[in-house]
Amino acid sequence: KLMLKNDCLGVWLKFDVLRNWFFENSEAKGEILSMLKIIQFKELKDSKVEEIRSEVKTWNIGEEHENIWNELIETAKKERELERKRVELKEKIKLVEARINGLNMWFEGLFEL
């Protein structure tokens, strides 16, 4: 769990560590879900998330755990989309501020004449 919480490791490496742990401890199906929750899947592209989702499905973690896992992945996708929209909005705000600053400079120039 310590390695999964380490911010220096990438998501893919964390998943690789978890996969190796699971193959050695496949009877700990309840524990695997709590460790999957630690990894920030929202940082990955959809294609990589789907690769991981497909692999976890082969682990046979049980229907209940699989449902929770699928909800976790869907939440990560929504969070990534919200973050993308937040960044877009921030960029739009910067553009509007730049336009306003440009207009202010123009008006100041008119009054100096």
Coordinates of C-alpha atoms in Angstrom, one line a residue:
K1 CA 0.0 0.0 0.0
L2 CA 2.9 2.4 0.7
M3 CA 4.1 2.1 -2.9
L4 CA 0.6 2.8 -4.2
K5 CA 0.4 6.0 -2.1
N6 CA 3.7 7.2 -3.3
D7 CA 3.2 10.4 -5.5
C8 CA 6.5 9.8 -7.3
L9 CA 5.3 6.6 -9.0
G10 CA 3.1 6.8 -12.1
V11 CA -0.3 5.2 -12.3
W12 CA 0.8 2.5 -14.7
L13 CA 3.8 1.5 -12.5
K14 CA 1.5 1.5 -9.4
F15 CA -0.9 -0.8 -11.3
D16 CA 2.0 -3.1 -12.3
V17 CA 3.0 -3.3 -8.6
L18 CA -0.5 -4.1 -7.6
R19 CA -0.9 -6.7 -10.3
N20 CA 2.3 -8.5 -9.1
W21 CA 1.0 -8.3 -5.6
F22 CA -2.3 -9.8 -6.6
F23 CA -0.8 -12.7 -8.4
E24 CA 1.1 -13.6 -5.2
N25 CA -2.0 -12.9 -3.0
S26 CA -5.0 -13.8 -5.2
E27 CA -7.0 -15.0 -2.2
A28 CA -7.1 -11.4 -0.8
K29 CA -9.9 -10.3 -3.1
G30 CA -11.3 -7.8 -0.6
E31 CA -8.0 -6.2 -0.1
I32 CA -7.4 -5.7 -3.8
L33 CA -10.4 -3.4 -4.1
S34 CA -9.1 -1.1 -1.4
M35 CA -5.8 -0.9 -3.1
L36 CA -7.3 -0.2 -6.5
K37 CA -9.1 2.7 -4.9
I38 CA -5.7 4.3 -4.0
I39 CA -4.6 4.6 -7.6
Q40 CA -5.6 7.8 -9.4
F41 CA -7.0 6.3 -12.7
K42 CA -8.3 9.7 -13.7
E43 CA -4.8 10.5 -14.8
L44 CA -4.9 7.9 -17.6
K45 CA -6.4 8.1 -21.0
D46 CA -9.6 6.1 -21.7
S47 CA -7.7 3.5 -23.7
K48 CA -5.3 2.8 -20.8
V49 CA -8.2 2.7 -18.3
E50 CA -10.0 0.1 -20.5
E51 CA -6.8 -2.0 -20.7
I52 CA -6.6 -2.0 -16.9
R53 CA -10.4 -2.6 -16.6
S54 CA -10.1 -5.7 -18.9
E55 CA -7.2 -7.1 -17.0
V56 CA -8.9 -6.6 -13.6
K57 CA -11.9 -8.4 -15.0
T58 CA -9.7 -11.5 -15.5
W59 CA -8.8 -11.5 -11.8
N60 CA -12.2 -12.8 -10.9
I61 CA -12.6 -10.5 -7.8
G62 CA -16.3 -11.3 -7.5
E63 CA -19.4 -9.7 -8.9
E64 CA -19.8 -7.2 -5.9
H65 CA -16.2 -6.1 -6.1
E66 CA -16.3 -5.9 -9.8
N67 CA -19.4 -3.6 -9.7
I68 CA -17.6 -1.3 -7.2
W69 CA -14.5 -1.4 -9.4
N70 CA -16.6 -0.4 -12.5
E71 CA -18.1 2.5 -10.5
L72 CA -14.7 3.6 -9.5
I73 CA -13.5 3.7 -13.1
E74 CA -16.6 5.6 -14.2
T75 CA -16.0 8.1 -11.4
A76 CA -12.4 8.5 -12.5
K77 CA -13.5 9.2 -16.1
K78 CA -16.0 11.9 -14.8
E79 CA -13.3 13.5 -12.7
R80 CA -11.0 13.6 -15.6
E81 CA -13.7 15.2 -17.8
L82 CA -14.4 17.8 -15.1
E83 CA -10.8 18.6 -14.8
R84 CA -10.5 19.1 -18.6
K85 CA -13.5 21.4 -18.5
R86 CA -12.0 23.4 -15.6
V87 CA -8.8 23.9 -17.5
E88 CA -10.7 25.0 -20.6
L89 CA -12.7 27.5 -18.6
K90 CA -9.6 28.8 -17.0
E91 CA -8.1 29.4 -20.4
K92 CA -11.2 31.2 -21.6
I93 CA -11.1 33.5 -18.5
K94 CA -7.5 34.3 -19.3
L95 CA -8.5 35.3 -22.9
V96 CA -11.4 37.5 -21.7
E97 CA -9.1 39.2 -19.1
A98 CA -6.5 39.8 -21.9
R99 CA -9.2 41.4 -24.1
I100 CA -10.4 43.6 -21.2
N101 CA -6.9 44.7 -20.5
G102 CA -6.4 45.5 -24.2
L103 CA -9.7 47.6 -24.2
N104 CA -8.6 49.4 -21.0
M105 CA -5.3 50.4 -22.6
W106 CA -7.2 51.5 -25.8
F107 CA -9.6 53.7 -23.7
E108 CA -6.7 55.2 -21.7
G109 CA -5.0 56.0 -25.0
L110 CA -8.2 57.9 -26.2
F111 CA -8.3 60.1 -23.1
E112 CA -4.6 61.0 -23.4
L113 CA -5.3 62.7 -26.7

